[in-house]
Structure formats: C-alpha cells, structure tokens
Tab-separated table of N, CA, C and O and ligand atoms in Angstrom:
chain	number	residue	atom	x	y	z
A	18	UNK	N	0.880	-1.156	0.035
A	18	UNK	CA	0.056	0.029	0.031
A	18	UNK	C	0.816	1.246	-0.037
A	18	UNK	O	2.063	1.138	0.213
A	19	UNK	N	0.249	2.391	-0.311
A	19	UNK	CA	1.049	3.630	-0.284
A	19	UNK	C	1.504	3.918	1.115
A	19	UNK	O	0.849	3.499	2.173
A	20	UNK	N	2.573	4.796	1.167
A	20	UNK	CA	3.050	5.136	2.537
A	20	UNK	C	1.913	6.023	3.291
A	20	UNK	O	1.781	5.854	4.453
A	21	UNK	N	1.238	6.702	2.478
A	21	UNK	CA	0.038	7.502	3.066
A	21	UNK	C	-0.890	6.593	3.806
A	21	UNK	O	-1.306	6.852	4.964
A	22	UNK	N	-1.249	5.484	3.064
A	22	UNK	CA	-2.220	4.567	3.776
A	22	UNK	C	-1.472	3.795	4.968
A	22	UNK	O	-2.205	3.544	5.987
A	23	UNK	N	-0.301	3.461	4.898
A	23	UNK	CA	0.406	2.769	5.980
A	23	UNK	C	0.451	3.775	7.166
A	23	UNK	O	0.314	3.360	8.354
A	24	UNK	N	0.694	5.053	6.884
A	24	UNK	CA	0.691	6.048	7.962
A	24	UNK	C	-0.631	6.077	8.703
A	24	UNK	O	-0.732	6.174	9.884
A	25	UNK	N	-1.718	6.027	7.882
A	25	UNK	CA	-3.088	5.952	8.410
A	25	UNK	C	-3.315	4.794	9.407
A	25	UNK	O	-3.913	4.934	10.475
A	26	UNK	N	-2.721	3.600	8.969
A	26	UNK	CA	-2.906	2.486	9.845
A	26	UNK	C	-2.200	2.667	11.215
A	26	UNK	O	-2.663	2.197	12.217
A	27	UNK	N	-1.002	3.327	11.082
A	27	UNK	CA	-0.249	3.509	12.316
A	27	UNK	C	-0.912	4.565	13.233
A	27	UNK	O	-1.012	4.383	14.431
A	28	UNK	N	-1.609	5.559	12.691
A	28	UNK	CA	-2.435	6.442	13.475
A	28	UNK	C	-3.660	5.769	14.126
A	28	UNK	O	-4.016	6.029	15.195
A	29	UNK	N	-4.175	4.784	13.298
A	29	UNK	CA	-5.293	4.006	13.811
A	29	UNK	C	-4.850	3.160	14.986
A	29	UNK	O	-5.547	2.972	15.996
A	30	UNK	N	-3.774	2.400	14.863
A	30	UNK	CA	-3.114	1.635	15.810
A	30	UNK	C	-2.889	2.454	17.151
A	30	UNK	O	-3.069	1.957	18.262
A	31	UNK	N	-2.379	3.683	16.979
A	31	UNK	CA	-2.100	4.473	18.051
A	31	UNK	C	-3.221	4.724	18.950
A	31	UNK	O	-3.147	4.814	20.116
A	32	UNK	N	-4.435	4.865	18.375
A	32	UNK	CA	-5.646	5.191	19.130
A	32	UNK	C	-6.013	3.942	20.062
A	32	UNK	O	-6.844	4.140	20.947
A	33	UNK	N	-5.458	2.836	19.717
A	33	UNK	CA	-5.743	1.629	20.574
A	33	UNK	C	-4.774	1.509	21.759
A	33	UNK	O	-4.933	0.521	22.525
A	34	UNK	N	-3.831	2.413	21.848
A	34	UNK	CA	-2.767	2.174	22.815
A	34	UNK	C	-3.453	2.087	24.227
A	34	UNK	O	-4.426	2.851	24.574
A	35	UNK	N	-2.867	1.242	25.096
A	35	UNK	CA	-3.312	1.169	26.471
A	35	UNK	C	-2.156	1.679	27.265
A	35	UNK	O	-1.079	1.027	27.519
A	36	UNK	N	-2.251	2.871	27.665
A	36	UNK	CA	-1.091	3.547	28.368
A	36	UNK	C	-1.630	4.536	29.434
A	36	UNK	O	-1.356	5.733	29.463
A	37	UNK	N	-2.353	3.931	30.475
A	37	UNK	CA	-2.848	4.818	31.559
A	37	UNK	C	-1.698	5.335	32.452
A	37	UNK	O	-2.035	6.284	33.258
A	38	UNK	N	-0.518	4.826	32.422
A	38	UNK	CA	0.530	5.232	33.271
A	38	UNK	C	1.365	6.414	32.676
A	38	UNK	O	1.603	7.447	33.302
A	39	UNK	N	1.707	6.283	31.388
A	39	UNK	CA	2.465	7.324	30.726
A	39	UNK	C	1.558	8.334	29.989
A	39	UNK	O	1.939	9.498	29.671
A	40	UNK	N	0.355	7.903	29.588
A	40	UNK	CA	-0.438	8.655	28.683
A	40	UNK	C	0.284	8.972	27.435
A	40	UNK	O	-0.020	10.110	26.794
A	41	UNK	N	1.283	8.213	27.019
A	41	UNK	CA	2.014	8.474	25.729
A	41	UNK	C	1.646	7.416	24.765
A	41	UNK	O	2.064	6.203	24.970
A	42	UNK	N	0.699	7.715	23.826
A	42	UNK	CA	0.373	6.701	22.830
A	42	UNK	C	1.278	6.531	21.673
A	42	UNK	O	1.743	7.507	21.091
A	43	UNK	N	1.524	5.272	21.423
A	43	UNK	CA	2.464	4.933	20.199
A	43	UNK	C	1.711	4.046	19.313
A	43	UNK	O	1.176	2.973	19.763
A	44	UNK	N	1.731	4.264	18.060
A	44	UNK	CA	1.124	3.372	17.075
A	44	UNK	C	2.166	2.962	15.974
A	44	UNK	O	2.986	3.873	15.598
A	45	UNK	N	2.170	1.698	15.535
A	45	UNK	CA	3.137	1.255	14.497
A	45	UNK	C	2.361	0.502	13.508
A	45	UNK	O	1.468	-0.278	13.776
A	46	UNK	N	2.665	0.688	12.235
A	46	UNK	CA	2.265	-0.197	11.144
A	46	UNK	C	3.346	-0.501	10.212
A	46	UNK	O	4.295	0.437	9.974
A	47	UNK	N	3.408	-1.602	9.804
A	47	UNK	CA	4.560	-2.074	8.947
A	47	UNK	C	3.965	-2.811	7.698
A	47	UNK	O	2.724	-3.314	7.699
A	48	UNK	N	4.746	-2.855	6.631
A	48	UNK	CA	4.360	-3.666	5.564
A	48	UNK	C	5.642	-4.349	4.987
A	48	UNK	O	6.673	-3.947	5.131
A	49	UNK	N	5.315	-5.485	4.200
A	49	UNK	CA	6.405	-6.123	3.537
A	49	UNK	C	6.283	-5.957	2.059
A	49	UNK	O	5.415	-5.158	1.480
A	50	UNK	N	7.179	-6.714	1.298
A	50	UNK	CA	7.340	-6.494	-0.148
A	50	UNK	C	5.975	-6.887	-0.861
A	50	UNK	O	5.725	-6.445	-1.992
A	51	UNK	N	5.165	-7.771	-0.202
A	51	UNK	CA	3.926	-8.254	-0.833
A	51	UNK	C	2.768	-7.280	-0.449
A	51	UNK	O	1.669	-7.636	-0.899
A	52	UNK	N	3.055	-6.279	0.376
A	52	UNK	CA	1.943	-5.442	0.801
A	52	UNK	C	1.190	-5.954	1.996
A	52	UNK	O	0.116	-5.452	2.313
A	53	UNK	N	1.718	-7.018	2.573
A	53	UNK	CA	1.058	-7.539	3.829
A	53	UNK	C	1.368	-6.634	4.928
A	53	UNK	O	2.506	-6.164	5.041
A	54	UNK	N	0.452	-6.394	5.893
A	54	UNK	CA	0.637	-5.416	6.916
A	54	UNK	C	0.417	-6.033	8.283
A	54	UNK	O	-0.262	-6.980	8.447
A	55	UNK	N	1.006	-5.411	9.230
A	55	UNK	CA	0.720	-5.702	10.760
A	55	UNK	C	0.799	-4.382	11.523
A	55	UNK	O	1.436	-3.409	11.061
A	56	UNK	N	0.054	-4.366	12.601
A	56	UNK	CA	-0.022	-3.204	13.436
A	56	UNK	C	0.321	-3.466	14.809
A	56	UNK	O	0.165	-4.558	15.271
A	57	UNK	N	0.678	-2.469	15.558
A	57	UNK	CA	0.872	-2.712	17.059
A	57	UNK	C	0.727	-1.288	17.757
A	57	UNK	O	0.876	-0.228	17.145
A	58	UNK	N	0.464	-1.428	19.061
A	58	UNK	CA	0.309	-0.248	19.929
A	58	UNK	C	1.024	-0.551	21.188
A	58	UNK	O	1.269	-1.750	21.510
A	59	UNK	N	1.388	0.442	22.034
A	59	UNK	CA	2.005	0.060	23.331
A	59	UNK	C	0.967	-0.280	24.258
A	59	UNK	O	-0.176	0.081	24.305
A	60	UNK	N	1.344	-1.353	25.077
A	60	UNK	CA	0.336	-1.928	26.081
A	60	UNK	C	1.125	-1.875	27.420
A	60	UNK	O	2.161	-2.661	27.656
A	61	UNK	N	0.677	-0.987	28.278
A	61	UNK	CA	1.376	-0.864	29.562
A	61	UNK	C	0.842	-1.728	30.621
A	61	UNK	O	-0.154	-2.505	30.388
A	62	UNK	N	1.521	-1.763	31.769
A	62	UNK	CA	1.140	-2.605	32.835
A	62	UNK	C	1.468	-1.962	34.163
A	62	UNK	O	2.466	-1.145	34.247
A	63	UNK	N	0.736	-2.227	35.217
A	63	UNK	CA	0.994	-1.598	36.473
A	63	UNK	C	2.348	-2.025	37.019
A	63	UNK	O	2.999	-1.198	37.774
A	64	UNK	N	2.791	-3.275	36.576
A	64	UNK	CA	4.243	-3.487	36.890
A	64	UNK	C	4.996	-2.909	35.617
A	64	UNK	O	5.005	-3.476	34.529
A	65	UNK	N	5.460	-1.659	35.731
A	65	UNK	CA	5.849	-0.927	34.556
A	65	UNK	C	6.742	-1.582	33.574
A	65	UNK	O	6.688	-1.398	32.350
A	66	UNK	N	7.698	-2.414	34.194
A	66	UNK	CA	8.638	-3.080	33.292
A	66	UNK	C	8.052	-4.130	32.465
A	66	UNK	O	8.712	-4.565	31.509
A	67	UNK	N	6.778	-4.447	32.649
A	67	UNK	CA	6.094	-5.412	31.766
A	67	UNK	C	5.424	-4.762	30.598
A	67	UNK	O	4.802	-5.411	29.762
A	68	UNK	N	5.578	-3.469	30.510
A	68	UNK	CA	5.027	-2.755	29.301
A	68	UNK	C	5.659	-3.265	28.021
A	68	UNK	O	6.900	-3.570	27.928
A	69	UNK	N	4.742	-3.410	27.059
A	69	UNK	CA	5.209	-3.811	25.663
A	69	UNK	C	5.218	-2.550	24.753
A	69	UNK	O	4.095	-2.012	24.582
A	70	UNK	N	6.261	-2.269	24.037
A	70	UNK	CA	6.217	-1.160	23.090
A	70	UNK	C	5.502	-1.491	21.865
A	70	UNK	O	5.303	-2.696	21.560
A	71	UNK	N	5.037	-0.479	21.184
A	71	UNK	CA	4.271	-0.624	19.994
A	71	UNK	C	5.084	-1.381	18.842
A	71	UNK	O	4.533	-2.232	18.174
A	72	UNK	N	6.312	-1.109	18.757
A	72	UNK	CA	7.166	-1.745	17.852
A	72	UNK	C	7.280	-3.183	18.014
A	72	UNK	O	7.275	-4.018	17.118
A	73	UNK	N	7.461	-3.496	19.322
A	73	UNK	CA	7.560	-4.968	19.717
A	73	UNK	C	6.231	-5.641	19.368
A	73	UNK	O	6.223	-6.841	18.882
A	74	UNK	N	5.099	-5.024	19.681
A	74	UNK	CA	3.868	-5.698	19.286
A	74	UNK	C	3.655	-5.893	17.834
A	74	UNK	O	3.159	-6.926	17.358
A	75	UNK	N	3.929	-4.867	17.029
A	75	UNK	CA	3.780	-4.967	15.637
A	75	UNK	C	4.706	-5.964	15.018
A	75	UNK	O	4.356	-6.788	14.161
A	76	UNK	N	5.992	-6.004	15.477
A	76	UNK	CA	6.959	-6.917	14.907
A	76	UNK	C	6.545	-8.362	15.386
A	76	UNK	O	6.709	-9.366	14.600
A	77	UNK	N	6.144	-8.539	16.618
A	77	UNK	CA	5.703	-9.956	17.063
A	77	UNK	C	4.441	-10.335	16.273
A	77	UNK	O	4.404	-11.575	15.909
A	78	UNK	N	3.547	-9.401	15.948
A	78	UNK	CA	2.426	-9.785	15.090
A	78	UNK	C	2.875	-10.161	13.700
A	78	UNK	O	2.374	-11.189	13.101
A	79	UNK	N	3.849	-9.517	13.212
A	79	UNK	CA	4.358	-9.807	11.779
A	79	UNK	C	4.931	-11.190	11.835
A	79	UNK	O	4.726	-11.964	10.865
A	80	UNK	N	5.660	-11.532	12.869
A	80	UNK	CA	6.270	-12.833	12.929
A	80	UNK	C	5.101	-13.873	13.047
A	80	UNK	O	5.149	-14.961	12.298
A	81	UNK	N	4.119	-13.606	13.801
A	81	UNK	CA	3.035	-14.599	14.005
A	81	UNK	C	2.204	-14.727	12.680
A	81	UNK	O	1.622	-15.860	12.457
A	82	UNK	N	2.113	-13.686	11.872
A	82	UNK	CA	1.479	-13.739	10.589
A	82	UNK	C	2.245	-14.281	9.456
A	82	UNK	O	1.806	-14.442	8.369
A	83	UNK	N	3.539	-14.568	9.724
A	83	UNK	CA	4.408	-15.118	8.783
A	83	UNK	C	4.966	-14.105	7.737
A	83	UNK	O	5.446	-14.432	6.729
A	84	UNK	N	4.883	-12.793	8.178
A	84	UNK	CA	5.470	-11.760	7.274
A	84	UNK	C	7.039	-11.797	7.305
A	84	UNK	O	7.616	-11.847	8.414
A	85	UNK	N	7.682	-11.584	6.145
A	85	UNK	CA	9.051	-11.428	6.093
A	85	UNK	C	9.349	-10.302	5.107
A	85	UNK	O	8.484	-9.702	4.478
A	86	UNK	N	10.543	-9.936	5.013
A	86	UNK	CA	11.018	-8.878	4.075
A	86	UNK	C	10.259	-7.590	4.307
A	86	UNK	O	9.661	-6.982	3.358
A	87	UNK	N	10.225	-7.137	5.488
A	87	UNK	CA	9.555	-5.866	5.900
A	87	UNK	C	10.209	-4.695	5.194
A	87	UNK	O	11.476	-4.533	5.361
A	88	UNK	N	9.465	-3.885	4.515
A	88	UNK	CA	10.045	-2.830	3.706
A	88	UNK	C	9.962	-1.472	4.477
A	88	UNK	O	10.774	-0.480	4.282
A	89	UNK	N	8.666	-1.294	5.073
A	89	UNK	CA	8.349	0.081	5.756
A	89	UNK	C	7.847	-0.203	7.130
A	89	UNK	O	6.936	-1.058	7.280
A	90	UNK	N	8.235	0.677	7.977
A	90	UNK	CA	7.659	0.620	9.292
A	90	UNK	C	7.454	2.077	9.809
A	90	UNK	O	8.404	2.908	9.905
A	91	UNK	N	6.197	2.345	10.133
A	91	UNK	CA	5.804	3.657	10.411
A	91	UNK	C	5.575	3.739	11.979
A	91	UNK	O	4.831	2.874	12.535
A	92	UNK	N	6.171	4.757	12.604
A	92	UNK	CA	5.931	4.869	14.011
A	92	UNK	C	5.266	6.279	14.245
A	92	UNK	O	5.721	7.337	13.801
A	93	UNK	N	4.058	6.190	14.812
A	93	UNK	CA	3.223	7.376	15.020
A	93	UNK	C	3.140	7.762	16.494
A	93	UNK	O	2.761	7.136	17.256
A	94	UNK	N	3.570	9.096	16.769
A	94	UNK	CA	3.444	9.595	18.152
A	94	UNK	C	3.113	11.059	18.047
A	94	UNK	O	3.229	11.596	16.948
A	95	UNK	N	2.788	11.695	19.171
A	95	UNK	CA	2.483	13.149	19.122
A	95	UNK	C	3.644	13.887	18.792
A	95	UNK	O	3.572	15.065	18.287
A	96	UNK	N	4.828	13.414	19.104
A	96	UNK	CA	6.050	14.191	18.836
A	96	UNK	C	7.002	13.724	17.717
A	96	UNK	O	8.038	14.300	17.496
A	97	UNK	N	6.514	12.630	17.033
A	97	UNK	CA	7.426	12.067	16.029
A	97	UNK	C	8.699	11.486	16.644
A	97	UNK	O	9.772	11.470	16.061
A	98	UNK	N	8.454	10.756	17.753
A	98	UNK	CA	9.593	10.207	18.564
A	98	UNK	C	10.226	9.060	17.794
A	98	UNK	O	9.595	8.282	17.085
A	99	UNK	N	11.537	8.943	18.029
A	99	UNK	CA	12.345	7.742	17.565
A	99	UNK	C	12.144	6.534	18.398
A	99	UNK	O	11.749	6.676	19.692
A	100	UNK	N	12.335	5.385	17.972
A	100	UNK	CA	12.267	4.088	18.770
A	100	UNK	C	13.266	3.980	19.799
A	100	UNK	O	14.354	4.481	19.678
A	101	UNK	N	12.795	3.392	20.943
A	101	UNK	CA	13.746	3.171	22.056
A	101	UNK	C	14.813	2.162	21.697
A	101	UNK	O	14.734	1.510	20.650
A	102	UNK	N	15.862	2.060	22.432
A	102	UNK	CA	17.011	1.207	22.130
A	102	UNK	C	16.623	-0.200	22.063
A	102	UNK	O	17.080	-0.906	21.047
A	103	UNK	N	15.719	-0.661	22.936
A	103	UNK	CA	15.272	-2.117	22.794
A	103	UNK	C	14.623	-2.400	21.455
A	103	UNK	O	14.799	-3.400	20.855
A	104	UNK	N	13.734	-1.374	21.125
A	104	UNK	CA	13.005	-1.639	19.804
A	104	UNK	C	13.951	-1.509	18.631
A	104	UNK	O	13.710	-2.222	17.625
A	105	UNK	N	14.980	-0.716	18.724
A	105	UNK	CA	15.953	-0.707	17.607
A	105	UNK	C	16.654	-2.084	17.464
A	105	UNK	O	16.833	-2.505	16.324
A	106	UNK	N	16.908	-2.725	18.582
A	106	UNK	CA	17.516	-4.030	18.533
A	106	UNK	C	16.469	-5.074	17.820
A	106	UNK	O	16.897	-5.905	17.002
A	107	UNK	N	15.226	-4.962	18.135
A	107	UNK	CA	14.236	-5.755	17.570
A	107	UNK	C	14.044	-5.535	16.014
A	107	UNK	O	13.982	-6.521	15.299
A	108	UNK	N	14.106	-4.253	15.691
A	108	UNK	CA	14.013	-3.941	14.242
A	108	UNK	C	15.257	-4.428	13.538
A	108	UNK	O	15.225	-4.995	12.436
A	109	UNK	N	16.385	-4.340	14.167
A	109	UNK	CA	17.665	-4.791	13.497
A	109	UNK	C	17.623	-6.232	13.092
A	109	UNK	O	18.156	-6.774	12.047
A	110	UNK	N	16.887	-7.043	13.951
A	110	UNK	CA	16.767	-8.485	13.747
A	110	UNK	C	15.728	-8.866	12.842
A	110	UNK	O	15.777	-9.787	11.975
A	111	UNK	N	14.573	-8.198	13.020
A	111	UNK	CA	13.286	-8.634	12.387
A	111	UNK	C	12.877	-7.809	11.175
A	111	UNK	O	12.122	-8.282	10.379
A	112	UNK	N	13.424	-6.663	10.990
A	112	UNK	CA	13.135	-5.755	9.841
A	112	UNK	C	14.343	-5.118	9.439
A	112	UNK	O	14.379	-3.845	9.284
A	113	UNK	N	15.513	-5.809	9.158
A	113	UNK	CA	16.710	-5.149	8.934
A	113	UNK	C	16.917	-4.255	7.724
A	113	UNK	O	17.732	-3.359	7.680
A	114	UNK	N	16.025	-4.489	6.737
A	114	UNK	CA	16.120	-3.685	5.545
A	114	UNK	C	14.952	-2.737	5.344
A	114	UNK	O	14.749	-2.172	4.269
A	115	UNK	N	14.302	-2.551	6.473
A	115	UNK	CA	13.107	-1.609	6.455
A	115	UNK	C	13.498	-0.127	6.451
A	115	UNK	O	14.555	0.227	6.925
A	116	UNK	N	12.649	0.759	5.915
A	116	UNK	CA	12.796	2.208	6.124
A	116	UNK	C	11.850	2.475	7.350
A	116	UNK	O	10.625	2.113	7.302
A	117	UNK	N	12.378	3.208	8.224
A	117	UNK	CA	11.581	3.549	9.498
A	117	UNK	C	11.143	5.045	9.344
A	117	UNK	O	12.025	5.912	9.238
A	118	UNK	N	9.766	5.202	9.245
A	118	UNK	CA	9.313	6.570	9.082
A	118	UNK	C	8.756	7.004	10.421
A	118	UNK	O	7.845	6.492	11.078
A	119	UNK	N	9.171	8.187	10.865
A	119	UNK	CA	8.639	8.775	12.117
A	119	UNK	C	7.704	9.853	11.709
A	119	UNK	O	7.878	10.789	10.906
A	120	UNK	N	6.398	9.694	12.253
A	120	UNK	CA	5.399	10.638	11.880
A	120	UNK	C	4.625	11.165	13.148
A	120	UNK	O	4.615	10.614	14.168
A	121	UNK	N	4.071	12.356	12.920
A	121	UNK	CA	3.428	12.998	14.052
A	121	UNK	C	1.789	12.805	13.795
A	121	UNK	O	1.375	11.953	12.942
A	122	UNK	N	1.035	13.440	14.597
A	122	UNK	CA	-0.432	13.151	14.673
A	122	UNK	C	-1.075	13.612	13.337
A	122	UNK	O	-2.181	13.209	13.057
A	123	UNK	N	-0.470	14.519	12.643
A	123	UNK	CA	-1.019	14.930	11.348
A	123	UNK	C	-0.637	14.009	10.216
A	123	UNK	O	-1.051	14.099	9.121
A	124	UNK	N	0.177	12.961	10.645
A	124	UNK	CA	0.527	12.018	9.653
A	124	UNK	C	1.682	12.496	8.714
A	124	UNK	O	1.995	11.840	7.762
A	125	UNK	N	2.317	13.586	9.126
A	125	UNK	CA	3.393	14.046	8.345
A	125	UNK	C	4.724	13.331	8.665
A	125	UNK	O	5.103	13.139	9.818
A	126	UNK	N	5.292	12.700	7.642
A	126	UNK	CA	6.589	12.052	7.810
A	126	UNK	C	7.660	13.064	8.199
A	126	UNK	O	8.088	13.898	7.303
A	127	UNK	N	8.152	13.025	9.395
A	127	UNK	CA	9.167	14.008	9.859
A	127	UNK	C	10.536	13.616	9.436
A	127	UNK	O	11.394	14.413	9.006
A	128	UNK	N	10.746	12.348	9.382
A	128	UNK	CA	12.128	11.868	8.994
A	128	UNK	C	11.910	10.315	8.721
A	128	UNK	O	11.069	9.587	9.217
A	129	UNK	N	12.846	9.833	7.897
A	129	UNK	CA	12.900	8.369	7.570
A	129	UNK	C	14.434	7.908	7.689
A	129	UNK	O	15.309	8.677	7.291
A	130	UNK	N	14.512	6.655	8.233
A	130	UNK	CA	15.790	6.175	8.649
A	130	UNK	C	15.998	4.745	8.260
A	130	UNK	O	14.978	3.925	8.249
A	131	UNK	N	17.168	4.248	8.080
A	131	UNK	CA	17.497	2.855	8.101
A	131	UNK	C	17.943	2.485	9.554
A	131	UNK	O	18.209	3.329	10.407
A	132	UNK	N	17.825	1.145	9.835
A	132	UNK	CA	18.151	0.786	11.179
A	132	UNK	C	19.678	0.809	11.326
A	132	UNK	O	20.107	0.997	12.522
A	133	UNK	N	20.392	0.747	10.259
A	133	UNK	CA	21.863	0.955	10.348
A	133	UNK	C	22.219	2.320	10.771
A	133	UNK	O	23.280	2.499	11.481
A	134	UNK	N	21.427	3.260	10.495
A	134	UNK	CA	21.660	4.665	10.917
A	134	UNK	C	21.268	4.743	12.334
A	134	UNK	O	21.969	5.395	13.154
A	135	UNK	N	20.090	4.155	12.766
A	135	UNK	CA	19.548	4.299	14.178
A	135	UNK	C	20.344	3.386	15.170
A	135	UNK	O	20.317	3.735	16.389
A	136	UNK	N	20.895	2.314	14.729
A	136	UNK	CA	21.491	1.373	15.587
A	136	UNK	C	22.820	0.849	14.871
A	136	UNK	O	22.847	-0.405	14.447
A	137	UNK	N	23.794	1.676	14.763
A	137	UNK	CA	25.074	1.218	14.120
A	137	UNK	C	25.739	0.166	15.000
A	137	UNK	O	25.604	0.130	16.251
A	138	UNK	N	26.340	-0.822	14.405
A	138	UNK	CA	27.105	-1.848	15.097
A	138	UNK	C	26.247	-2.617	16.066
A	138	UNK	O	26.523	-2.872	17.198
A	139	UNK	N	25.097	-3.043	15.546
A	139	UNK	CA	24.089	-3.718	16.417
A	139	UNK	C	24.626	-5.103	16.867
A	139	UNK	O	25.326	-5.783	16.047
A	140	UNK	N	24.244	-5.519	17.967
A	140	UNK	CA	24.555	-6.843	18.431
A	140	UNK	C	23.930	-7.911	17.537
A	140	UNK	O	22.767	-7.777	17.166
A	141	UNK	N	24.622	-8.955	17.225
A	141	UNK	CA	24.083	-10.114	16.550
A	141	UNK	C	24.828	-11.366	16.962
A	141	UNK	O	26.078	-11.317	17.097
A	142	UNK	N	24.089	-12.405	17.236
A	142	UNK	CA	24.765	-13.677	17.627
A	142	UNK	C	24.918	-14.578	16.304
A	142	UNK	O	25.451	-15.672	16.420
A	143	UNK	N	24.339	-14.019	15.203
A	143	UNK	CA	24.416	-14.815	13.941
A	143	UNK	C	25.792	-14.574	13.255
A	143	UNK	O	26.339	-13.426	13.243
A	144	UNK	N	26.339	-15.591	12.727
A	144	UNK	CA	27.628	-15.505	11.910
A	144	UNK	C	27.264	-14.817	10.599
A	144	UNK	O	26.277	-14.943	10.141
B	22	LIG	N1	7.144	3.233	23.889
B	22	LIG	C1	6.878	2.645	22.708
B	22	LIG	O1	5.878	2.027	22.475
B	22	LIG	N2	7.955	2.520	21.847
B	22	LIG	C2	9.236	3.052	22.022
B	22	LIG	O2	10.102	2.934	21.197
B	22	LIG	C3	9.399	3.779	23.245
B	22	LIG	C4	8.362	3.868	24.172
B	22	LIG	C5	6.080	3.302	24.827
B	22	LIG	C6	6.293	2.618	26.181
B	22	LIG	C7	5.424	3.336	27.096
B	22	LIG	O3	4.109	2.849	27.048
B	22	LIG	C8	5.332	4.687	26.537
B	22	LIG	O4	5.808	4.681	25.170
B	22	LIG	C9	6.201	5.761	27.318
B	22	LIG	O5	7.483	5.244	27.504
C-alpha cells in the first residue's frame, strides 16, 4: 500500500494504545514487499517493566502472521519520537532492511531512517 495509507494504519493503531501510566500513545504499522501489513500499539502494565512497546507488538504480530522482508515501518506519536533502544534491537533483527518513518499526529513524515543509521554496530549472535 502507499506510505500514506500505511501512516493512516499507524495512526489507527495508536488510538488503541493502552497507556494509563504514561499517557503516551504509540502506534506502529509495517508492511512487507507483498503489501502484507501488521499493526501494534504500546500496552502498559501496573508493573511498569512489563510494558510492551508498539514496535515490539507490531513486529511480534508480523512474525505470527508469517510476514518477512519488511520494507516500511511507520511509528506514530504526538512528537514524532524515535524508537527506544530495545525496539531498535528488535528492528535490527526482524526488519533489517526496512525504512523507518517517524510521523506526528498529522501523519506528516518528519524523517525516515535505516536501522543501520539508528543502531550502528548492532549486536548479533548470527555469523
Ligand atoms: N514506547 C513505545 O511504544 N515505543 C518506543 O520505542 C518507546 C516507548 C512506549 C512505552 C510506554 O508505554 C510509553 O511509550 C512511554 O514510554
């Protein structure tokens, strides 16, 4: 699908966020080369460390749906925030060739990045 449509999916996912502790909603939508999509939002927990980031939910869903070769990953927040370090590590392994688009609530792409740019010299246990 078009980047515009994928951004709309990320904004839709963001509205599902369960974040009563931070009140910071994050929505993610991704697609692969076949145009297959997956979405995720952040899901918080009273035990704060049990919170699941939107990127982790979207990437986990992509794995469960059998998606590979992810080409685009949109992250929607009020501020156009970049992914946390843990999520960068997940992207490096599960969507290594994707373009990561940071968008705000207007759906404006503020910037686009490769994971090599966001996480240079990433850890890998693979030879
Ligand atoms: N969060 C994400 O969903 N993705 C990130 O990359 C960073 C942070 C969530 C976790 C928590 O629910 C809220 O944003 C504030 O940290």
